[in-house]
C-alpha cells in the first residue's frame, strides 16, 4: 500500500542505497576524467520526476560530492563508478 500516492519508480536511475554521506567515491566528469571525492550531501528527498518538475532544465541531482581537487559537484548514481581515479595534482 502506498499511502503517499507517489510513483517512486520514475527516479529509479537517480537513487541508490549503496552510497551514503561520508563515502569516498569516484566521479566521472563530462570529459570522461574520473576523480575521487567524498559525498557531502544526499538530495534524494528533493528529487522529482521530470513531469513533476515543470521544466526540462536545471534538473536536481542526487549527490553533492566534494572532489579531492576542492571542487563541489552535483551528480547522479550514473556518474559514480567503481575503480581508481586519476591522480589530482591541481584543480582545474
PDB file of C-alpha atoms in Angstrom:
ATOM      1  CA  UNK A   1       0.000   0.000   0.000  1.00  0.00           C
ATOM      2  CA  UNK A   2       1.371   3.396  -0.985  1.00  0.00           C
ATOM      3  CA  UNK A   3      -0.025   5.939   1.473  1.00  0.00           C
ATOM      4  CA  UNK A   4       1.736   8.865  -0.250  1.00  0.00           C
ATOM      5  CA  UNK A   5       0.446   8.051  -3.757  1.00  0.00           C
ATOM      6  CA  UNK A   6       3.888   8.687  -5.259  1.00  0.00           C
ATOM      7  CA  UNK A   7       5.360   6.633  -8.104  1.00  0.00           C
ATOM      8  CA  UNK A   8       8.933   6.088  -6.868  1.00  0.00           C
ATOM      9  CA  UNK A   9       9.919   4.109  -9.976  1.00  0.00           C
ATOM     10  CA  UNK A  10      10.264   7.319 -12.008  1.00  0.00           C
ATOM     11  CA  UNK A  11      13.548   8.376 -10.419  1.00  0.00           C
ATOM     12  CA  UNK A  12      14.906   4.841 -10.115  1.00  0.00           C
ATOM     13  CA  UNK A  13      18.049   5.704 -12.075  1.00  0.00           C
ATOM     14  CA  UNK A  14      18.815   8.521  -9.650  1.00  0.00           C
ATOM     15  CA  UNK A  15      18.510   6.592  -6.411  1.00  0.00           C
ATOM     16  CA  UNK A  16      20.895   4.085  -4.921  1.00  0.00           C
ATOM     17  CA  UNK A  17      21.094   2.854  -1.358  1.00  0.00           C
ATOM     18  CA  UNK A  18      24.683   1.656  -1.741  1.00  0.00           C
ATOM     19  CA  UNK A  19      26.186   5.106  -1.216  1.00  0.00           C
ATOM     20  CA  UNK A  20      25.869   7.416   1.774  1.00  0.00           C
ATOM     21  CA  UNK A  21      27.130  10.760   3.038  1.00  0.00           C
ATOM     22  CA  UNK A  22      30.774  10.386   4.025  1.00  0.00           C
ATOM     23  CA  UNK A  23      31.578   7.707   1.454  1.00  0.00           C
ATOM     24  CA  UNK A  24      34.657   8.183  -0.723  1.00  0.00           C
ATOM     25  CA  UNK A  25      33.603   7.771  -4.365  1.00  0.00           C
ATOM     26  CA  UNK A  26      34.907   8.048  -7.924  1.00  0.00           C
ATOM     27  CA  UNK A  27      33.090  10.584 -10.130  1.00  0.00           C
ATOM     28  CA  UNK A  28      33.094  10.501 -13.945  1.00  0.00           C
ATOM     29  CA  UNK A  29      33.070  14.050 -15.314  1.00  0.00           C
ATOM     30  CA  UNK A  30      31.548  15.015 -18.692  1.00  0.00           C
ATOM     31  CA  UNK A  31      35.019  14.920 -20.313  1.00  0.00           C
ATOM     32  CA  UNK A  32      35.482  11.290 -19.181  1.00  0.00           C
ATOM     33  CA  UNK A  33      38.017  12.018 -16.447  1.00  0.00           C
ATOM     34  CA  UNK A  34      37.449  10.094 -13.214  1.00  0.00           C
ATOM     35  CA  UNK A  35      38.152  11.997  -9.983  1.00  0.00           C
ATOM     36  CA  UNK A  36      37.977  10.979  -6.335  1.00  0.00           C
ATOM     37  CA  UNK A  37      35.751  12.765  -3.872  1.00  0.00           C
ATOM     38  CA  UNK A  38      33.606  12.437  -0.761  1.00  0.00           C
ATOM     39  CA  UNK A  39      29.811  12.510  -0.699  1.00  0.00           C
ATOM     40  CA  UNK A  40      28.807  15.506   1.426  1.00  0.00           C
ATOM     41  CA  UNK A  41      25.042  15.619   0.806  1.00  0.00           C
ATOM     42  CA  UNK A  42      22.241  13.311  -0.313  1.00  0.00           C
ATOM     43  CA  UNK A  43      19.370  15.097  -2.081  1.00  0.00           C
ATOM     44  CA  UNK A  44      17.168  12.007  -2.545  1.00  0.00           C
ATOM     45  CA  UNK A  45      14.300  13.702  -0.717  1.00  0.00           C
ATOM     46  CA  UNK A  46      14.435  16.616  -3.187  1.00  0.00           C
ATOM     47  CA  UNK A  47      14.249  14.590  -6.407  1.00  0.00           C
ATOM     48  CA  UNK A  48      11.153  14.958  -8.545  1.00  0.00           C
ATOM     49  CA  UNK A  49      10.051  13.139 -11.677  1.00  0.00           C
ATOM     50  CA  UNK A  50      10.722  15.153 -14.854  1.00  0.00           C
ATOM     51  CA  UNK A  51       6.979  15.646 -15.429  1.00  0.00           C
ATOM     52  CA  UNK A  52       6.512  16.976 -11.879  1.00  0.00           C
ATOM     53  CA  UNK A  53       9.427  19.387 -12.192  1.00  0.00           C
ATOM     54  CA  UNK A  54       7.635  21.535 -14.785  1.00  0.00           C
ATOM     55  CA  UNK A  55      10.790  22.248 -16.821  1.00  0.00           C
ATOM     56  CA  UNK A  56      13.488  20.413 -18.731  1.00  0.00           C
ATOM     57  CA  UNK A  57      16.476  22.435 -17.465  1.00  0.00           C
ATOM     58  CA  UNK A  58      18.367  22.599 -14.144  1.00  0.00           C
ATOM     59  CA  UNK A  59      17.285  19.140 -13.068  1.00  0.00           C
ATOM     60  CA  UNK A  60      18.322  18.410  -9.477  1.00  0.00           C
ATOM     61  CA  UNK A  61      20.960  15.735  -8.913  1.00  0.00           C
ATOM     62  CA  UNK A  62      21.111  13.086  -6.191  1.00  0.00           C
ATOM     63  CA  UNK A  63      24.529  13.670  -4.621  1.00  0.00           C
ATOM     64  CA  UNK A  64      26.706  16.606  -3.589  1.00  0.00           C
ATOM     65  CA  UNK A  65      30.335  15.450  -3.861  1.00  0.00           C
ATOM     66  CA  UNK A  66      33.399  17.374  -2.681  1.00  0.00           C
ATOM     67  CA  UNK A  67      36.138  16.342  -5.098  1.00  0.00           C
ATOM     68  CA  UNK A  68      39.677  15.961  -3.805  1.00  0.00           C
ATOM     69  CA  UNK A  69      40.545  18.938  -6.051  1.00  0.00           C
ATOM     70  CA  UNK A  70      38.378  21.159  -3.830  1.00  0.00           C
ATOM     71  CA  UNK A  71      35.522  21.455  -6.337  1.00  0.00           C
ATOM     72  CA  UNK A  72      31.929  20.739  -5.278  1.00  0.00           C
ATOM     73  CA  UNK A  73      29.924  18.832  -7.916  1.00  0.00           C
ATOM     74  CA  UNK A  74      26.354  17.567  -8.084  1.00  0.00           C
ATOM     75  CA  UNK A  75      25.916  14.141  -9.661  1.00  0.00           C
ATOM     76  CA  UNK A  76      23.590  11.169 -10.019  1.00  0.00           C
ATOM     77  CA  UNK A  77      24.313   7.493  -9.384  1.00  0.00           C
ATOM     78  CA  UNK A  78      25.232   7.030 -13.064  1.00  0.00           C
ATOM     79  CA  UNK A  79      28.142   9.471 -12.538  1.00  0.00           C
ATOM     80  CA  UNK A  80      29.635   7.365  -9.722  1.00  0.00           C
ATOM     81  CA  UNK A  81      31.890   4.488 -10.752  1.00  0.00           C
ATOM     82  CA  UNK A  82      33.996   1.842  -9.114  1.00  0.00           C
ATOM     83  CA  UNK A  83      37.731   1.852  -9.751  1.00  0.00           C
ATOM     84  CA  UNK A  84      40.720   4.113  -9.475  1.00  0.00           C
ATOM     85  CA  UNK A  85      40.583   7.858 -10.027  1.00  0.00           C
ATOM     86  CA  UNK A  86      43.268   9.784 -11.862  1.00  0.00           C
ATOM     87  CA  UNK A  87      45.853  11.488  -9.659  1.00  0.00           C
ATOM     88  CA  UNK A  88      44.837  15.035  -8.808  1.00  0.00           C
ATOM     89  CA  UNK A  89      47.839  17.312  -8.890  1.00  0.00           C
ATOM     90  CA  UNK A  90      45.903  20.542  -9.231  1.00  0.00           C
ATOM     91  CA  UNK A  91      42.365  21.782  -9.637  1.00  0.00           C
ATOM     92  CA  UNK A  92      41.048  22.956 -12.994  1.00  0.00           C
TER      93      UNK A  92
END
